[in-house]
mmCIF file of C-alpha atoms (C1' of nucleotides) and ligand atoms in Angstrom:
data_model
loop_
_atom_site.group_PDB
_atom_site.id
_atom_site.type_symbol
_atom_site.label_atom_id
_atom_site.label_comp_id
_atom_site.label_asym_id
_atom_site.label_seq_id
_atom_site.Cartn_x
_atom_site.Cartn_y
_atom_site.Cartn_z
ATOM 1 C CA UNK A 1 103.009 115.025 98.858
ATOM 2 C CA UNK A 2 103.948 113.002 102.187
ATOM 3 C CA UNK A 3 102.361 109.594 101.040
ATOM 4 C CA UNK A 4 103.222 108.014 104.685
ATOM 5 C CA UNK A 5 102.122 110.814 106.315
ATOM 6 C CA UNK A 6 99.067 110.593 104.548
ATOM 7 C CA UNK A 7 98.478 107.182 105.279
ATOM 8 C CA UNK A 8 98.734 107.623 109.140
ATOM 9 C CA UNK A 9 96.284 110.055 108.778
ATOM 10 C CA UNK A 10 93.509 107.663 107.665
ATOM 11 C CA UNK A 11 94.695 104.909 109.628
ATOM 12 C CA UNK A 12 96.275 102.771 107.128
ATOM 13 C CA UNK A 13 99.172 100.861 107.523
ATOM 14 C CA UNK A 14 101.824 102.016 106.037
ATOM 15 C CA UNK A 15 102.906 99.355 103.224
ATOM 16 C CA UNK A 16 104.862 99.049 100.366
ATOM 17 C CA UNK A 17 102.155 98.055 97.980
ATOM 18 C CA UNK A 18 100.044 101.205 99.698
ATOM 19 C CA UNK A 19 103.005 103.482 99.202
ATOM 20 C CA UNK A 20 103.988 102.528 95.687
ATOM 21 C CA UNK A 21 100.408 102.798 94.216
ATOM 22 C CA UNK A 22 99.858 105.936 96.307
ATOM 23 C CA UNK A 23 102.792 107.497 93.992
ATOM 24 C CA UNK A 24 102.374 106.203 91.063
ATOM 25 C CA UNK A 25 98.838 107.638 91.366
ATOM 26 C CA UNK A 26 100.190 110.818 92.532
ATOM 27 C CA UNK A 27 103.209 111.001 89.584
ATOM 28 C CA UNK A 28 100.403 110.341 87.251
ATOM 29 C CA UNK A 29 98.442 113.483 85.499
ATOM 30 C CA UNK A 30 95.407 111.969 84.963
ATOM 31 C CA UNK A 31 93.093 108.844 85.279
ATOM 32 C CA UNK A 32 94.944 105.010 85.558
ATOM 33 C CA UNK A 33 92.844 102.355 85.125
ATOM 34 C CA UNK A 34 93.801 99.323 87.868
ATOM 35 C CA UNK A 35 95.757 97.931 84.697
ATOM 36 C CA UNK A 36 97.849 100.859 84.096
ATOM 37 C CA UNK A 37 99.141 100.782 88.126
ATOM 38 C CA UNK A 38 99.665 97.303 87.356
ATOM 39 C CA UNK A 39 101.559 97.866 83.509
ATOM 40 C CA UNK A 40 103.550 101.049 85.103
ATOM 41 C CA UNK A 41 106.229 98.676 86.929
ATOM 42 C CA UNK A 42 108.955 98.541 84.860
ATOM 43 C CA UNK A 43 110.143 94.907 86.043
ATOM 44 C CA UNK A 44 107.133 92.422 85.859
ATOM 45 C CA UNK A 45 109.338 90.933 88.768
ATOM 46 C CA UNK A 46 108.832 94.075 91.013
ATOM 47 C CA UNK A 47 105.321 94.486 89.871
ATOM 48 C CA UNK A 48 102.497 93.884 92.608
ATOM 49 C CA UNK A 49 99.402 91.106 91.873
ATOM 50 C CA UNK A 50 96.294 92.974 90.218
ATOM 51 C CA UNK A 51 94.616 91.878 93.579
ATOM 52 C CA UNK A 52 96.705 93.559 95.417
ATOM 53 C CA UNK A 53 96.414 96.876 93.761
ATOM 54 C CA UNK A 54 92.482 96.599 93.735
ATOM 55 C CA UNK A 55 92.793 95.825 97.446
ATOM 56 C CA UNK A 56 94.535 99.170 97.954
ATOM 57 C CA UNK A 57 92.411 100.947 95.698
ATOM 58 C CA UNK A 58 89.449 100.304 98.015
ATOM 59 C CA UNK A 59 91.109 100.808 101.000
ATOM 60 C CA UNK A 60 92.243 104.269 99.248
ATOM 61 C CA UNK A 61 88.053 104.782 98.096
ATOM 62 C CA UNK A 62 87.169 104.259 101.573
ATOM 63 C CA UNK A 63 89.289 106.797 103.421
ATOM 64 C CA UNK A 64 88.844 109.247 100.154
ATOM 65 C CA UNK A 65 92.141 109.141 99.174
ATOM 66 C CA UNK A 66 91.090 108.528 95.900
ATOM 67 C CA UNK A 67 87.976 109.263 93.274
ATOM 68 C CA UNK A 68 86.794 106.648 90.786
ATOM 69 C CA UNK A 69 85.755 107.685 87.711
ATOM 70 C CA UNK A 70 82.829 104.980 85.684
ATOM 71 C CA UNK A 71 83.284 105.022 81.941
ATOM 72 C CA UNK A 72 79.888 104.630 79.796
ATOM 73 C CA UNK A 73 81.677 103.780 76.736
ATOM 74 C CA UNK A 74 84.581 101.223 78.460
ATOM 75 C CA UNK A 75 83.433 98.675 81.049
ATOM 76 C CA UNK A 76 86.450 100.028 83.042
ATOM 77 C CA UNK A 77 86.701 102.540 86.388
ATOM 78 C CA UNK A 78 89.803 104.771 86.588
ATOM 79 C CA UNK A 79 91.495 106.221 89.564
ATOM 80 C CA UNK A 80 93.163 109.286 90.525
ATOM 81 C CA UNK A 81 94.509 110.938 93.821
ATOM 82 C CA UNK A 82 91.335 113.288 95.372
ATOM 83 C CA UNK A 83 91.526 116.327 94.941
ATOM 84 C CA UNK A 84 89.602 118.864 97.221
ATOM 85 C CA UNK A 85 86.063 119.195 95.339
ATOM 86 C CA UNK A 86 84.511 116.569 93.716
ATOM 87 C CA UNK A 87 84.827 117.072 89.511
ATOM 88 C CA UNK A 88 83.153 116.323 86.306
ATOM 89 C CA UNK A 89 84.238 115.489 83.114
ATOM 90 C CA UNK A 90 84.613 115.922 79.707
ATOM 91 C CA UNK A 91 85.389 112.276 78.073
ATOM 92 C CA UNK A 92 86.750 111.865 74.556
ATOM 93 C CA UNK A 93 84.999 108.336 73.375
ATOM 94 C CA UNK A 94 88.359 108.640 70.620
ATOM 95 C CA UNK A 95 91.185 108.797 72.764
ATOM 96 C CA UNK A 96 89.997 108.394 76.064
ATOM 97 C CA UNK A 97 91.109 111.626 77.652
ATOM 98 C CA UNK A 98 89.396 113.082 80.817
ATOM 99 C CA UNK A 99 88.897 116.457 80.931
ATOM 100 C CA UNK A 100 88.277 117.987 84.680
ATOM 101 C CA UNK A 101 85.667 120.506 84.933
ATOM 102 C CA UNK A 102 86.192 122.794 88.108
ATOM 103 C CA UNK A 103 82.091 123.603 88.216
ATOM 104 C CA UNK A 104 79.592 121.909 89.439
ATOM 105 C CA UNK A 105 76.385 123.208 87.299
ATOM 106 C CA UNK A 106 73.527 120.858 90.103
ATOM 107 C CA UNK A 107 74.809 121.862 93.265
ATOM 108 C CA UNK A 108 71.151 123.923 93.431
ATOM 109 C CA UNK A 109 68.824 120.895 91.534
ATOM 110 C CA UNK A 110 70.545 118.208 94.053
ATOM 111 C CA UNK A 111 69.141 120.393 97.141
ATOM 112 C CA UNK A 112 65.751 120.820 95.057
ATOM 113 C CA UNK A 113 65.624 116.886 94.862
ATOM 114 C CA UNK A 114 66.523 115.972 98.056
ATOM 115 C CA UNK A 115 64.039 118.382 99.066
ATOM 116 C CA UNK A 116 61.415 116.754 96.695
ATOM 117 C CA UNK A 117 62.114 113.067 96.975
ATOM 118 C CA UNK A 118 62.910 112.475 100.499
ATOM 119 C CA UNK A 119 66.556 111.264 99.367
ATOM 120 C CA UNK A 120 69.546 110.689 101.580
ATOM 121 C CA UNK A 121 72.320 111.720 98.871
ATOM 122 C CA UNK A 122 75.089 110.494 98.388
ATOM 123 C CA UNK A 123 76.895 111.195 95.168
ATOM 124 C CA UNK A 124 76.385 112.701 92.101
ATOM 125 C CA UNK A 125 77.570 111.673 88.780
ATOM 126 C CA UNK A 126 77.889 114.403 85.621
ATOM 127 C CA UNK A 127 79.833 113.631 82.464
ATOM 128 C CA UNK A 128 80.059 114.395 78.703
ATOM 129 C CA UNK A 129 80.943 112.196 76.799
ATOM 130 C CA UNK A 130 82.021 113.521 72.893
ATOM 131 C CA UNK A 131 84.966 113.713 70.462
ATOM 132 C CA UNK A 132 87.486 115.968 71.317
ATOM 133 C CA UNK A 133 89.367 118.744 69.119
ATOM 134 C CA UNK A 134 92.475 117.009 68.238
ATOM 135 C CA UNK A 135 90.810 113.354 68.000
ATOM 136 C CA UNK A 136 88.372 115.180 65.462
ATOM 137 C CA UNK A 137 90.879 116.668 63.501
ATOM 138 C CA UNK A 138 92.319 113.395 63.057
ATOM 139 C CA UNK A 139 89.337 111.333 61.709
ATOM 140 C CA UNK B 1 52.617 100.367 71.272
ATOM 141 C CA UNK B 2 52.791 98.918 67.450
ATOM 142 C CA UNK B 3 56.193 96.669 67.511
ATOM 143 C CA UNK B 4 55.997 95.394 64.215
ATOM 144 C CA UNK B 5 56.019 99.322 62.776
ATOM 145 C CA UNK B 6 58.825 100.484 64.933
ATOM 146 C CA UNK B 7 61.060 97.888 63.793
ATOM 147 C CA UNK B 8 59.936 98.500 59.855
ATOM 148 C CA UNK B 9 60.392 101.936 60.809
ATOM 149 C CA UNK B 10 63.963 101.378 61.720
ATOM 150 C CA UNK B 11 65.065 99.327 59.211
ATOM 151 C CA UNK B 12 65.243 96.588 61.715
ATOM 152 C CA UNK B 13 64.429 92.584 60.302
ATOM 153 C CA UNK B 14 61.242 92.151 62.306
ATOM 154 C CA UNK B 15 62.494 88.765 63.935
ATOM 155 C CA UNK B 16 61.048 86.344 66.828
ATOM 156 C CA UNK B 17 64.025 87.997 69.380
ATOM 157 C CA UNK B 18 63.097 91.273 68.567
ATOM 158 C CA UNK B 19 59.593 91.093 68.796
ATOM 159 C CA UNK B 20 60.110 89.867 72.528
ATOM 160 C CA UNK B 21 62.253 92.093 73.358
ATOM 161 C CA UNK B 22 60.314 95.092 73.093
ATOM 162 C CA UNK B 23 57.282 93.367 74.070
ATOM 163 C CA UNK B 24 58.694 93.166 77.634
ATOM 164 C CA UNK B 25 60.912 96.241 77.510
ATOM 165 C CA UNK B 26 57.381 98.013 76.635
ATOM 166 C CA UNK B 27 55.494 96.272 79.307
ATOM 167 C CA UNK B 28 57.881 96.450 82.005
ATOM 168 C CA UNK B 29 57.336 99.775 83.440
ATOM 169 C CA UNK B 30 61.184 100.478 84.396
ATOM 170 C CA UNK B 31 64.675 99.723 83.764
ATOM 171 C CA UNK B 32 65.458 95.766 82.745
ATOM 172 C CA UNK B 33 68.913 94.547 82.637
ATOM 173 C CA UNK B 34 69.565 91.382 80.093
ATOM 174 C CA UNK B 35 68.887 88.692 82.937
ATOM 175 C CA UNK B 36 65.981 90.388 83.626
ATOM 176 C CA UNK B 37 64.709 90.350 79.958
ATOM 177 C CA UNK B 38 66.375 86.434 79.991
ATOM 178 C CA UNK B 39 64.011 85.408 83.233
ATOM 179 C CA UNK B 40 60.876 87.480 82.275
ATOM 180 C CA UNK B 41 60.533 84.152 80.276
ATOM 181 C CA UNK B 42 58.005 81.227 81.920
ATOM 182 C CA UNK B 43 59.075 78.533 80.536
ATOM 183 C CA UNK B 44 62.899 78.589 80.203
ATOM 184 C CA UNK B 45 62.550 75.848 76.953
ATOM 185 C CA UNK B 46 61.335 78.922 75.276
ATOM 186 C CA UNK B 47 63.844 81.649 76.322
ATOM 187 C CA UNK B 48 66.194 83.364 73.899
ATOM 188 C CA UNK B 49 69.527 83.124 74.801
ATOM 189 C CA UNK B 50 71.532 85.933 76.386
ATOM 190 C CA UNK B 51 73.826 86.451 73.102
ATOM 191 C CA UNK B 52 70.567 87.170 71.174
ATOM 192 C CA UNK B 53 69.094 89.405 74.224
ATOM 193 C CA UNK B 54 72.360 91.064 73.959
ATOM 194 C CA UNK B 55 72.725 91.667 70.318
ATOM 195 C CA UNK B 56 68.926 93.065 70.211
ATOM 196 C CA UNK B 57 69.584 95.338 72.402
ATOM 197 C CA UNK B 58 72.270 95.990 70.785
ATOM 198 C CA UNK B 59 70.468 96.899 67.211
ATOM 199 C CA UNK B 60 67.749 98.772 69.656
ATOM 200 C CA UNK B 61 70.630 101.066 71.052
ATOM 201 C CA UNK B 62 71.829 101.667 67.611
ATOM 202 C CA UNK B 63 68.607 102.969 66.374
ATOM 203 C CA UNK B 64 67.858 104.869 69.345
ATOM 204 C CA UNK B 65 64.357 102.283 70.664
ATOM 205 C CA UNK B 66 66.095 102.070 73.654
ATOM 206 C CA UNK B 67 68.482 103.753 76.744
ATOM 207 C CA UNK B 68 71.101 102.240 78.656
ATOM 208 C CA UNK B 69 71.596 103.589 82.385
ATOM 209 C CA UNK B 70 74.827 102.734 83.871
ATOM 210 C CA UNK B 71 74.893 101.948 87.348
ATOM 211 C CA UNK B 72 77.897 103.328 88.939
ATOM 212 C CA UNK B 73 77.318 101.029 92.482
ATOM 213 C CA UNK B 74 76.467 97.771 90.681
ATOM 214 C CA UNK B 75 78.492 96.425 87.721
ATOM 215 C CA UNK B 76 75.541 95.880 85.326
ATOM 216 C CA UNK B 77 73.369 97.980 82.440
ATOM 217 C CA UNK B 78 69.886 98.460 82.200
ATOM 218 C CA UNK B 79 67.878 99.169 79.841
ATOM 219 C CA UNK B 80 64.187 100.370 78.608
ATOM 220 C CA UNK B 81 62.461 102.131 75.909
ATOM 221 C CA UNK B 82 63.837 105.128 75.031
ATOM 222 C CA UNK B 83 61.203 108.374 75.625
ATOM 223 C CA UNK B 84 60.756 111.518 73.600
ATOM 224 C CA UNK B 85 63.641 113.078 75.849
ATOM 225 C CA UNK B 86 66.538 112.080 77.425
ATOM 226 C CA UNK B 87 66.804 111.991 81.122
ATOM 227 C CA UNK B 88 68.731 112.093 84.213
ATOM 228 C CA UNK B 89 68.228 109.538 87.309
ATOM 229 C CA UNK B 90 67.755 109.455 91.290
ATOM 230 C CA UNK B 91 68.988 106.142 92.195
ATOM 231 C CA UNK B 92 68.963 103.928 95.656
ATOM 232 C CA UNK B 93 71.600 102.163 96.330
ATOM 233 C CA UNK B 94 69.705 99.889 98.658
ATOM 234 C CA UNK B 95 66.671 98.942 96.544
ATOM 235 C CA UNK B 96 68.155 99.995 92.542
ATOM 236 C CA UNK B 97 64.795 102.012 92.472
ATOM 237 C CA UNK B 98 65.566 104.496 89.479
ATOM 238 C CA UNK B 99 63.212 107.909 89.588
ATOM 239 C CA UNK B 100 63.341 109.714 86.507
ATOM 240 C CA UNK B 101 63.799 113.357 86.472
ATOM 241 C CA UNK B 102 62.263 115.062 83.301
ATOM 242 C CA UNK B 103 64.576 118.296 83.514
ATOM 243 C CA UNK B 104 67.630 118.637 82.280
ATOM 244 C CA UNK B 105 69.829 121.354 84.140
ATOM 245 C CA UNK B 106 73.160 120.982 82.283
ATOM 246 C CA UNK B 107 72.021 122.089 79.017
ATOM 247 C CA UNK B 108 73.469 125.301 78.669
ATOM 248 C CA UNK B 109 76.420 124.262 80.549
ATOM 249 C CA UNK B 110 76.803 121.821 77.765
ATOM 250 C CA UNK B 111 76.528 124.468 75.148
ATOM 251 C CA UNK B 112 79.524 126.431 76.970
ATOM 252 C CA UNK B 113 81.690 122.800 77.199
ATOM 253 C CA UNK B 114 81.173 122.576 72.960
ATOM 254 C CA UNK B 115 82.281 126.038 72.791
ATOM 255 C CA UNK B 116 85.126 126.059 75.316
ATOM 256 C CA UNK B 117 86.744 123.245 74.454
ATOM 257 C CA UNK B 118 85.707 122.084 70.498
ATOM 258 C CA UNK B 119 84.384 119.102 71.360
ATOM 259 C CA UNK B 120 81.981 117.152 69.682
ATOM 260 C CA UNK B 121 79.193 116.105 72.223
ATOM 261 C CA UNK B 122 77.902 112.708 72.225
ATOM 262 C CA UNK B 123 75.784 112.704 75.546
ATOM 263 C CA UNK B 124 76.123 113.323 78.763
ATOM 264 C CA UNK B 125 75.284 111.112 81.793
ATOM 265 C CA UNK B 126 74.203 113.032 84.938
ATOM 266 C CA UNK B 127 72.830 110.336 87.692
ATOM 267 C CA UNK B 128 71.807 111.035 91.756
ATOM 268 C CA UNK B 129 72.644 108.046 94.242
ATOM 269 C CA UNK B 130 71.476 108.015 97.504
ATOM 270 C CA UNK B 131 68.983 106.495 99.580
ATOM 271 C CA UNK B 132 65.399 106.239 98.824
ATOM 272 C CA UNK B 133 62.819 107.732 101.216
ATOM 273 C CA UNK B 134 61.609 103.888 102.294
ATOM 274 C CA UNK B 135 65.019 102.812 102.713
ATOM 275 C CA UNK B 136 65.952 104.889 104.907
ATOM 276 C CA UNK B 137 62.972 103.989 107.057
ATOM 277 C CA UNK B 138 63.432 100.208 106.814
ATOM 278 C CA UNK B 139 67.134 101.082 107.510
ATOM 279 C "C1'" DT C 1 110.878 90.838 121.165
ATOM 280 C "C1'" DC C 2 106.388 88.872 120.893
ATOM 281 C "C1'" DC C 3 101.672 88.936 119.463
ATOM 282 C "C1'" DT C 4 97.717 89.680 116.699
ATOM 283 C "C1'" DA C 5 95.019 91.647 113.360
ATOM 284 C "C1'" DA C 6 95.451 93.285 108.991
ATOM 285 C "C1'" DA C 7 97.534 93.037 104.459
ATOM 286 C "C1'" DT C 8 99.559 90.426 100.853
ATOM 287 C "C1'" DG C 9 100.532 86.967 96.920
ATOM 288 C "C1'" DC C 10 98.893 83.603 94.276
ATOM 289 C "C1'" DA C 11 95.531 81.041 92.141
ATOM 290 C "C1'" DA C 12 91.060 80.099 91.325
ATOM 291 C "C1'" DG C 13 86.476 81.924 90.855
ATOM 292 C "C1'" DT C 14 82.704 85.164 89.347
ATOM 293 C "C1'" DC C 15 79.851 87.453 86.381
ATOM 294 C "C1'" DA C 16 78.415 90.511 82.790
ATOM 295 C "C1'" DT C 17 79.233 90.776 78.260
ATOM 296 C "C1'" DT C 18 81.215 89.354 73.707
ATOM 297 C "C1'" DC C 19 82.619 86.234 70.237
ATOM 298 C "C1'" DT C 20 82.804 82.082 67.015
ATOM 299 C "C1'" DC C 21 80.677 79.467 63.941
ATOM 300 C "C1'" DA C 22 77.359 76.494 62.123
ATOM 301 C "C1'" DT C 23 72.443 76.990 61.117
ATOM 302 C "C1'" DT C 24 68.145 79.452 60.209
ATOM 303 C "C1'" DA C 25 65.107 82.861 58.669
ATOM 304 C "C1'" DA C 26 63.909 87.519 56.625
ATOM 305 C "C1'" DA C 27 63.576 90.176 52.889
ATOM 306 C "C1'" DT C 28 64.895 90.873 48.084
ATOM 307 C "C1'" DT C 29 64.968 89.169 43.424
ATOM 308 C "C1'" DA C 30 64.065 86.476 39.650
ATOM 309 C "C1'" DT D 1 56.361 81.116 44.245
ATOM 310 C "C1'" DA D 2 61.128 79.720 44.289
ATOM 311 C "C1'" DA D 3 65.764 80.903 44.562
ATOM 312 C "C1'" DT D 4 69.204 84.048 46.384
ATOM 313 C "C1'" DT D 5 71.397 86.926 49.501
ATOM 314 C "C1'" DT D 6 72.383 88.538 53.748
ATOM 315 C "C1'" DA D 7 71.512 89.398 58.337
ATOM 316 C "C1'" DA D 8 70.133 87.238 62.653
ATOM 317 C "C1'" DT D 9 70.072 83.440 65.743
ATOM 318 C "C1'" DG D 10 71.416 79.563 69.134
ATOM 319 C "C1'" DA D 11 74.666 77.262 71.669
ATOM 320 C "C1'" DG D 12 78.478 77.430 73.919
ATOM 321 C "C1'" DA D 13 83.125 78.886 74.581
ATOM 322 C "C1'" DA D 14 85.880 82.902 75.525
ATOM 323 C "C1'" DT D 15 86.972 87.354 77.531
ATOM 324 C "C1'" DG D 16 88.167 90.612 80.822
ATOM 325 C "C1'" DA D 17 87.552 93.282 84.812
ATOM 326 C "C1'" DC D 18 87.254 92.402 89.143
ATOM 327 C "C1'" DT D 19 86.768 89.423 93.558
ATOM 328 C "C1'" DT D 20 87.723 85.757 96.804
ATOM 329 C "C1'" DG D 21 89.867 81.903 99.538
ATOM 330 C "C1'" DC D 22 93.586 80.686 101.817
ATOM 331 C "C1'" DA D 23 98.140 80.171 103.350
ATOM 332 C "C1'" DT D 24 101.841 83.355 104.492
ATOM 333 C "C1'" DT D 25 103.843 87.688 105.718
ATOM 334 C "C1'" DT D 26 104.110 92.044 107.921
ATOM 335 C "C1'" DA D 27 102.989 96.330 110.494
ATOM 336 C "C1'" DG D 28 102.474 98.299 114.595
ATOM 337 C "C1'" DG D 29 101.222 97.891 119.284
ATOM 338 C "C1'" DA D 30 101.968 95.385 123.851
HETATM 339 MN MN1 LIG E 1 79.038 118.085 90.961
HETATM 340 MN MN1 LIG E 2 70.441 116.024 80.389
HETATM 341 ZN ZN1 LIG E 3 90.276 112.596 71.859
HETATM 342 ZN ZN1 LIG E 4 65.426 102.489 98.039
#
DNA sequence: TCCTAAATGCAAGTCATTCTCATTAAATTA
DNA sequence: TAATTTAATGAGAATGACTTGCATTTAGGA
């Protein structure tokens, strides 16, 4: 992945706190809370302010660069680099980890209520929320 | 709607806060978040504080008298009396109108998730945002 | 190189929600 | 009914995720 390159494309400036979140996001496998960019700097020296980070974050939202991700059991949102489709997800409440679903089982019922309701849409958001194999095992 | 019952029912201490609390959850005819509940009182001399509003809904989410929506474009929860099923939302962004859909279209698709991959399923959130049909007109 | 708007760092602020702890009240028991 | 037990409440402080103000820096174009 070209991170400046990417950048130039949306018309961002190409910074260091832009580039360094960009691949920490994009080294990362899953889901980082704002927090987790923040704790992943090895030197607090080095680091970059919390601000900061949420400041790229939205600038990242805006141009779609990334997807945020609302927990219902954690007053926290998570980030992670786009990918092509939007996802859903499969949340352990235990441990926390996100499972991506490739499908998106509304695609039809959004047209059916846009269709019935008049409604400009915008997003949709479908998650499970449950305890997953391992974290089950362990309880 | 017999308040005193429900909370016998549920093994709930039928107290001054609680009493209230479902009182205007029950008369309200949508979602309330807990500064809604707080300023639904007159008089603010005889308000209940938001740690009590707060820890009755609390108890009331515990024993299943009441939902809690999420809203992923505002950083607050609402709540109101829970109905015989559980159901999925249309929400504007510009006005917080919530529609409630009664059909649930991800309930085999849930039953595949359990299967697929052993989890243990807690609930599932499945929300619409978009604009309402009168926003977009006074837009 | 110079200029200007945009981005940053830092600190302070916001706001929904939670917690602490002393007091009160509900339900159980005697 | 009175005493006992235990959960719930009120008041306010604390938390924590996020946002903002403002002075300073920097990117990228002129
Ligand atoms: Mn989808
Ligand atoms: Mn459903
Ligand atoms: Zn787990
Ligand atoms: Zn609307």
């Amino acid at each position: 992945m070209n991170y400046e390159a990417l950048l130039i494309n949306k018309n961002l400036k190409k910074t260091f706190p832009r580039l360094k979140v960009l691949e920490i996001l994009d080294r990362a496998d899953g889901f980082l809370s704002a927090d987790d960019i923040h704790s992943s700097f090895k030197d607090e020296a080095h680091s970059l302010p919390l601000s900061t980070i949420y400041r790229v974050l939205d600038s990242f939202l805006k141009e779609d660069i990334v997807h945020e991700l609302n927990l219902d059991h954690r007053n926290i949102k998570l980030y992670e680099i786009a990918h092509k489709h939007h996802a859903h997800h499969l949340i352990c409440v235990e441990c926390d980890k996100v499972i991506h679903l490739k499908e998106c089982p509304v695609h039809s019922f959004e047209e059916d209520l846009k269709e019935t309701y008049g409604f400009k849409m915008n997003h949709h958001s479908l998650d499970f929320y449950g305890v997953c194999d391992q974290c089950q095992k362990a309880l």
